[in-house]
CSV table of C-alpha atoms in Angstrom, one decimal:
chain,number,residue,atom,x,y,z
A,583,UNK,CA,-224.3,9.5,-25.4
A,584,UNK,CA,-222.4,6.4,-27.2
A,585,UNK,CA,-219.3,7.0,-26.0
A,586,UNK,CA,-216.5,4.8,-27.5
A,587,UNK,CA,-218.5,2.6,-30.1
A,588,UNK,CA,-216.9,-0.6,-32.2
A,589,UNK,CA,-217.6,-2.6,-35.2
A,590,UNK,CA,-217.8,-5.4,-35.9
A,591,UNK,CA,-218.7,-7.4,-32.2
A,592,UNK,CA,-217.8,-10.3,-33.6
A,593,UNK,CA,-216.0,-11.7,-36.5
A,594,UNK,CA,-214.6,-15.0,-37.5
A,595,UNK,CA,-211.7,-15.1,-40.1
A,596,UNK,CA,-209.9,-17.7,-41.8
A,597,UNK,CA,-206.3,-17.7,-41.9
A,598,UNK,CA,-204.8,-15.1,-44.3
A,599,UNK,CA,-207.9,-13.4,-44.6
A,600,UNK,CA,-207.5,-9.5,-43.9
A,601,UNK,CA,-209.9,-7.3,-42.1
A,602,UNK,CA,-210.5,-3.9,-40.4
A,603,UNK,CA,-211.8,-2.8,-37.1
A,604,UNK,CA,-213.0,0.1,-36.9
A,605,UNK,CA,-213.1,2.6,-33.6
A,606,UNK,CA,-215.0,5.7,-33.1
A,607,UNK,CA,-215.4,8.3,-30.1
A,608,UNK,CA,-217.6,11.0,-29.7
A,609,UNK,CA,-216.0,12.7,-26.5
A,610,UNK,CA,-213.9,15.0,-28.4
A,611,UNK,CA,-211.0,13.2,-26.6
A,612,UNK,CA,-207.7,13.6,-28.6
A,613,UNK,CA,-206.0,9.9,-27.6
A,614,UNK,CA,-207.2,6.6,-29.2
A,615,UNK,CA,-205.6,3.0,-27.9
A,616,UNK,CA,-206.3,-0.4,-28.9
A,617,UNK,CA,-206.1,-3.1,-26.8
A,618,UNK,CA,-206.0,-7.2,-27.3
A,619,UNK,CA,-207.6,-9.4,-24.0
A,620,UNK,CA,-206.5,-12.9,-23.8
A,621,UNK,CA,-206.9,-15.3,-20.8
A,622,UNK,CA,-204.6,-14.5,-18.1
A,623,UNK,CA,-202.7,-12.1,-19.6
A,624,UNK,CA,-205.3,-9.2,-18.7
A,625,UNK,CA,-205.3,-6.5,-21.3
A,626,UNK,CA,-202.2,-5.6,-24.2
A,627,UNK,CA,-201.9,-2.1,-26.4
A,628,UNK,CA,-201.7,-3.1,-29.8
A,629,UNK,CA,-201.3,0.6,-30.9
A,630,UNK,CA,-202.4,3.7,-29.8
A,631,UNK,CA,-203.0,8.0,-30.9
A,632,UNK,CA,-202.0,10.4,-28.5
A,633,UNK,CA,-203.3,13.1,-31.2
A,634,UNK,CA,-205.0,12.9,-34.5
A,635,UNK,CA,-202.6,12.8,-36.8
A,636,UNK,CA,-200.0,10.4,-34.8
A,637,UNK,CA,-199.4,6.9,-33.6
A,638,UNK,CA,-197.0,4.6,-32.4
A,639,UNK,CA,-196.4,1.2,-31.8
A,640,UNK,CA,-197.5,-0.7,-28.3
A,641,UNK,CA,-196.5,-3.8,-26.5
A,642,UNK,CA,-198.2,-5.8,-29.1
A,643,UNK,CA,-197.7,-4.2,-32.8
A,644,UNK,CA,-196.8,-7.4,-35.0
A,645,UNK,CA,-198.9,-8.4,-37.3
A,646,UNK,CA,-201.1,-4.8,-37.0
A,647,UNK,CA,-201.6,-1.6,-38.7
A,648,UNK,CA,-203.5,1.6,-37.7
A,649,UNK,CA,-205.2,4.8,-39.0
A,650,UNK,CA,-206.0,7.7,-37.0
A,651,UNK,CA,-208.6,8.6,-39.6
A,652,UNK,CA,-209.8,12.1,-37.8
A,653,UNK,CA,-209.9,12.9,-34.2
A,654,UNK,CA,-213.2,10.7,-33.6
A,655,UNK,CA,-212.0,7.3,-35.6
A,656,UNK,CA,-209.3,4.7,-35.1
A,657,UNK,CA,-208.7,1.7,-36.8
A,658,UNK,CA,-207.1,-1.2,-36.4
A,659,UNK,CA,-206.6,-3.9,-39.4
A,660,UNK,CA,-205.2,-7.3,-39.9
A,661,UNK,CA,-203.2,-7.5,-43.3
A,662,UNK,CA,-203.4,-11.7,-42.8
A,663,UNK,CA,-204.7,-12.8,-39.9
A,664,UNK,CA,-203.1,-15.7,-37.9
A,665,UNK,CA,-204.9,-17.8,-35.5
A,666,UNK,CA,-202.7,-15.8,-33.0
A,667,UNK,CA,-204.6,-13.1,-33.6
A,668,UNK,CA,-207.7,-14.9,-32.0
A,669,UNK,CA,-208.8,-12.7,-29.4
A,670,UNK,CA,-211.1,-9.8,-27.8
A,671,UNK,CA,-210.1,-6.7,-28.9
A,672,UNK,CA,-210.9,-3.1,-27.3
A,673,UNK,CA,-210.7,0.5,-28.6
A,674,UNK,CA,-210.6,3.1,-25.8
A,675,UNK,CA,-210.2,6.7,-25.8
A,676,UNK,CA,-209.1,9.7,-23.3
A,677,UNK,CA,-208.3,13.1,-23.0
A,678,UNK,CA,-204.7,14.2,-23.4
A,679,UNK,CA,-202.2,14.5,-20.4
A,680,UNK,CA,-201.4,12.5,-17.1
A,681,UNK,CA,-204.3,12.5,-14.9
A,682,UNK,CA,-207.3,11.2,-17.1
A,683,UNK,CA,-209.2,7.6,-16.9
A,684,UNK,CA,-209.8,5.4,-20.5
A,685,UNK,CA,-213.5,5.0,-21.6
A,686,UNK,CA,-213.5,1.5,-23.6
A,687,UNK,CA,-215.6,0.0,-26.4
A,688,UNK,CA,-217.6,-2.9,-26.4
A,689,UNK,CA,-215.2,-4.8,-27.8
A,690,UNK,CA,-214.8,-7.3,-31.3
A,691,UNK,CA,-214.7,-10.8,-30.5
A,692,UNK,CA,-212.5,-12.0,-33.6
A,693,UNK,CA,-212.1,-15.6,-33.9
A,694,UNK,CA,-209.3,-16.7,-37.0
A,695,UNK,CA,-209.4,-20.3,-37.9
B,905,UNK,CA,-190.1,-3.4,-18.3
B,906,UNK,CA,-192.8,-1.9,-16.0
B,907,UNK,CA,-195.6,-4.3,-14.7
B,908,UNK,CA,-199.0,-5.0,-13.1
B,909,UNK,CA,-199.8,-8.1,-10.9
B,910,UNK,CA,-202.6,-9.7,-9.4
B,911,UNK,CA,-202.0,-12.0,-7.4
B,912,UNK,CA,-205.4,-13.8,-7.5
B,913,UNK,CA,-206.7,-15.0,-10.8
B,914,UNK,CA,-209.8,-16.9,-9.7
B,915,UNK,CA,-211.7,-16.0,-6.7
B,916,UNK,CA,-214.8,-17.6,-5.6
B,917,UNK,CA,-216.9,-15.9,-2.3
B,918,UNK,CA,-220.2,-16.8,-0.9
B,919,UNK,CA,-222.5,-13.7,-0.9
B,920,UNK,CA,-221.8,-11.2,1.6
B,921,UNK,CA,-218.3,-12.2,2.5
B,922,UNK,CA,-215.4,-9.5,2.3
B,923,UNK,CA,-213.4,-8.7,-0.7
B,924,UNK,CA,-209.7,-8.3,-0.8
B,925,UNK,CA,-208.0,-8.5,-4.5
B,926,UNK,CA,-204.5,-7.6,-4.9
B,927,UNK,CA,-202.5,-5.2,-6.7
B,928,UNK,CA,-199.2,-4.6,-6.8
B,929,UNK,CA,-197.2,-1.9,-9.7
B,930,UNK,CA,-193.8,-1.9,-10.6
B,931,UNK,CA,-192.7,1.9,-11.1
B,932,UNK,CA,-191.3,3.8,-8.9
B,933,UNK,CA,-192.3,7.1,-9.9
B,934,UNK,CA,-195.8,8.8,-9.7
B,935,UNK,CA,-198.4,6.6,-11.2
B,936,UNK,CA,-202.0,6.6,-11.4
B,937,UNK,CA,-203.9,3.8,-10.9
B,938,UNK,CA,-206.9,2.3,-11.9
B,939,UNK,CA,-209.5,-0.9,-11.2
B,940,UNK,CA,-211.7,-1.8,-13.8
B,941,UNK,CA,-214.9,-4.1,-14.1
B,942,UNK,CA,-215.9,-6.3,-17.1
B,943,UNK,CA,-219.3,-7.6,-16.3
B,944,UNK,CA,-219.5,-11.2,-18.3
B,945,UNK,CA,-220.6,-10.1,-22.2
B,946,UNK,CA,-220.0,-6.2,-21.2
B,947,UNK,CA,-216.8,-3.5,-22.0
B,948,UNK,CA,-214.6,-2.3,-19.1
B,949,UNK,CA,-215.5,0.2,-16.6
B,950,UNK,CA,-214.4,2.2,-13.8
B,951,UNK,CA,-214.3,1.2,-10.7
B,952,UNK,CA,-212.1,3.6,-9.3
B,953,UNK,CA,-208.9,5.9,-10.0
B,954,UNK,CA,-206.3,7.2,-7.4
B,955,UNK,CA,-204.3,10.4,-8.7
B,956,UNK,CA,-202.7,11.9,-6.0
B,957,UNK,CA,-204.1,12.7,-2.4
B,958,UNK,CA,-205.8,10.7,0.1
B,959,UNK,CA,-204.8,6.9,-0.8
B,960,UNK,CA,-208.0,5.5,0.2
B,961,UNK,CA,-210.3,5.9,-3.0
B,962,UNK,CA,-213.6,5.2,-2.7
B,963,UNK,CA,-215.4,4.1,-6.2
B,964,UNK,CA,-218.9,3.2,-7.0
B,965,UNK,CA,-221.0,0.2,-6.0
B,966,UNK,CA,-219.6,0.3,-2.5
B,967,UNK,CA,-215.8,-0.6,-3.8
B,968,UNK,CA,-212.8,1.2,-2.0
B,969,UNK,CA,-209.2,0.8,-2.4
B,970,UNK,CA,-205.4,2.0,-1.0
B,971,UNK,CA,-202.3,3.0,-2.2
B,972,UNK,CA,-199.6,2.3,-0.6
B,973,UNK,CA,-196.4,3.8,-1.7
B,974,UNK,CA,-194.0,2.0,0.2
B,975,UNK,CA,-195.5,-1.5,-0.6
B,976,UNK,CA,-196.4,-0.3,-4.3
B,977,UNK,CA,-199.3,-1.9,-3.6
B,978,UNK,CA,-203.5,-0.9,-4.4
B,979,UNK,CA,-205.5,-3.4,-3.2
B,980,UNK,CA,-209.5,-3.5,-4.1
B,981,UNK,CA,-212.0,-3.8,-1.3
B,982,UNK,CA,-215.4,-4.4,-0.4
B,983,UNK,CA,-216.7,-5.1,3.0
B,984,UNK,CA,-220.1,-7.2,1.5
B,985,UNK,CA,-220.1,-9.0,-1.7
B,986,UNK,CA,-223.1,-9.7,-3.6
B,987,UNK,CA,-223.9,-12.0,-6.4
B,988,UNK,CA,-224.1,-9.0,-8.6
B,989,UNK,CA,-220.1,-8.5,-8.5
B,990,UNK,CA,-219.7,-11.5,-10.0
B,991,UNK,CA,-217.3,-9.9,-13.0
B,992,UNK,CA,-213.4,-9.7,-13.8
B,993,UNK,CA,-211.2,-7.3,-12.5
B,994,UNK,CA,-208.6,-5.9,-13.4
B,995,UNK,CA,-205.7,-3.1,-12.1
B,996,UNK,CA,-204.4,-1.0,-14.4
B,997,UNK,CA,-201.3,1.7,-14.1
B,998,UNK,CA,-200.3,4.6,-15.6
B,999,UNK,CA,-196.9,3.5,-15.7
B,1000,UNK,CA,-194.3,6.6,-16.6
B,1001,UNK,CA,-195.9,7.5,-19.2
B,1002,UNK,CA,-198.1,10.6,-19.7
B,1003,UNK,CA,-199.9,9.4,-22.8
B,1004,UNK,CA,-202.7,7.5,-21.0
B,1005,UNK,CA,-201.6,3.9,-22.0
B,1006,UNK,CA,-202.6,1.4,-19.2
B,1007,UNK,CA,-200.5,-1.5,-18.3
B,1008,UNK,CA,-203.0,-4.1,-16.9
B,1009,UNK,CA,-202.6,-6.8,-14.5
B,1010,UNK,CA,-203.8,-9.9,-15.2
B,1011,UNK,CA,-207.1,-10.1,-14.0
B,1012,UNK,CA,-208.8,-11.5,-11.4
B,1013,UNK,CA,-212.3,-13.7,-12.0
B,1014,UNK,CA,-214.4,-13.1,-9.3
B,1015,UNK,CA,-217.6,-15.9,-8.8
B,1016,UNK,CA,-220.1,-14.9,-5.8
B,1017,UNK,CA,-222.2,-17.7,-4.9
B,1018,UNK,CA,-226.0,-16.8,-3.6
């Protein structure tokens, strides 16, 4: 049972450069979020799905675009990536509605230099 | 803006001391909250969720935690470290929303000597 898998684990980039990360789930779960960690400042949504088909802006959207490609994949790209953007980023997934936990990836490591 | 602090970022315990890591959530409302694990090199997991109910949640590998309303507090505890735990952790709330997006706290680092 994979879960919530990611590619790539890890990625350097130079400045400018663009890329995609892609996301996929195999829990049939119909919300898709992605995350950004950075030291001491815990974990930020980027963007996230509720439902295929939708998607919306997070705490975090600049510099950030996503597809809700189907209900299993989400990605997230860099257009031009900044040094900024140097971080560990997580796709997690859940069931709709209120009372439901996240299951998270295994993270990209993306270093931009 | 709704928020998630911890109020200890680094912890460092000798092994089988007791664990207390603190959690306190902004929103008023009904929330759920969460604590996750990130083992060094490893994705998040579950510790242990608190819906609704009795507000002390017991999770897995011996970890328990309370809610408490009035102090909008849920602090993470376990009575015996072990060199194992050594991981961050982070709280995580449900915030107002129903759409599953977690605000997260800042984490807390947590290094159990042997």
């Amino acid at each position: 049972n994979a879960g919530v898998t990611q590619t790539p684990k890890f990625q350097v980039l130079k400045t400018g450069q663009s890329m995609t990360l892609q996301c996929a789930q195999d829990m049939n779960h119909n919300s898709m979020y992605w995350y950004r960690q950075d030291p001491g400042m815990g974990l930020r949504l980027i963007y996230y799905s509720a439902s295929e088909g939708t998607t919306d802006k997070g705490e975090v959207p600049n510099g950030y675009n996503v597809s809700r490609l189907n209900k299993r994949e989400f990605s997230l790209r860099l257009e031009s990536a900044a040094p900024s953007q140097t971080s560990v980023y997580f796709c997690a997934s859940n069931t709709q509605g209120r009372n439901t936990e996240a299951f998270f990836g295994q993270g990209t490591r993306l270093t931009v230099v | 803006a709704q928020s998630v602090s911890q109020h200890n970022h680094h912890v460092i315990l000798s092994e089988a001391a007791s664990l207390e890591l603190g959690c306190n959530y902004s929103y008023g409302g009904t929330v759920n909250l969460f604590w996750y694990v990130q083992y060094p090199g490893q994705h998040l997991q579950l510790l242990l969720k608190y819906f609704s109910g009795d507000p002390l949640v017991k999770g897995i590998k011996g970890f328990e935690a309370e809610f408490i309303k009035s102090k909008f507090s849920f602090n993470l505890r376990k009575p015996s470290v072990q060199w194992s735990d050594t991981a961050e952790y982070f709280c995580a709330s449900s915030g107002s929303s129903n759409t599953g997006k977690l605000i997260f706290g800042q984490g807390t680092t947590l290094q159990v000597k042997p």
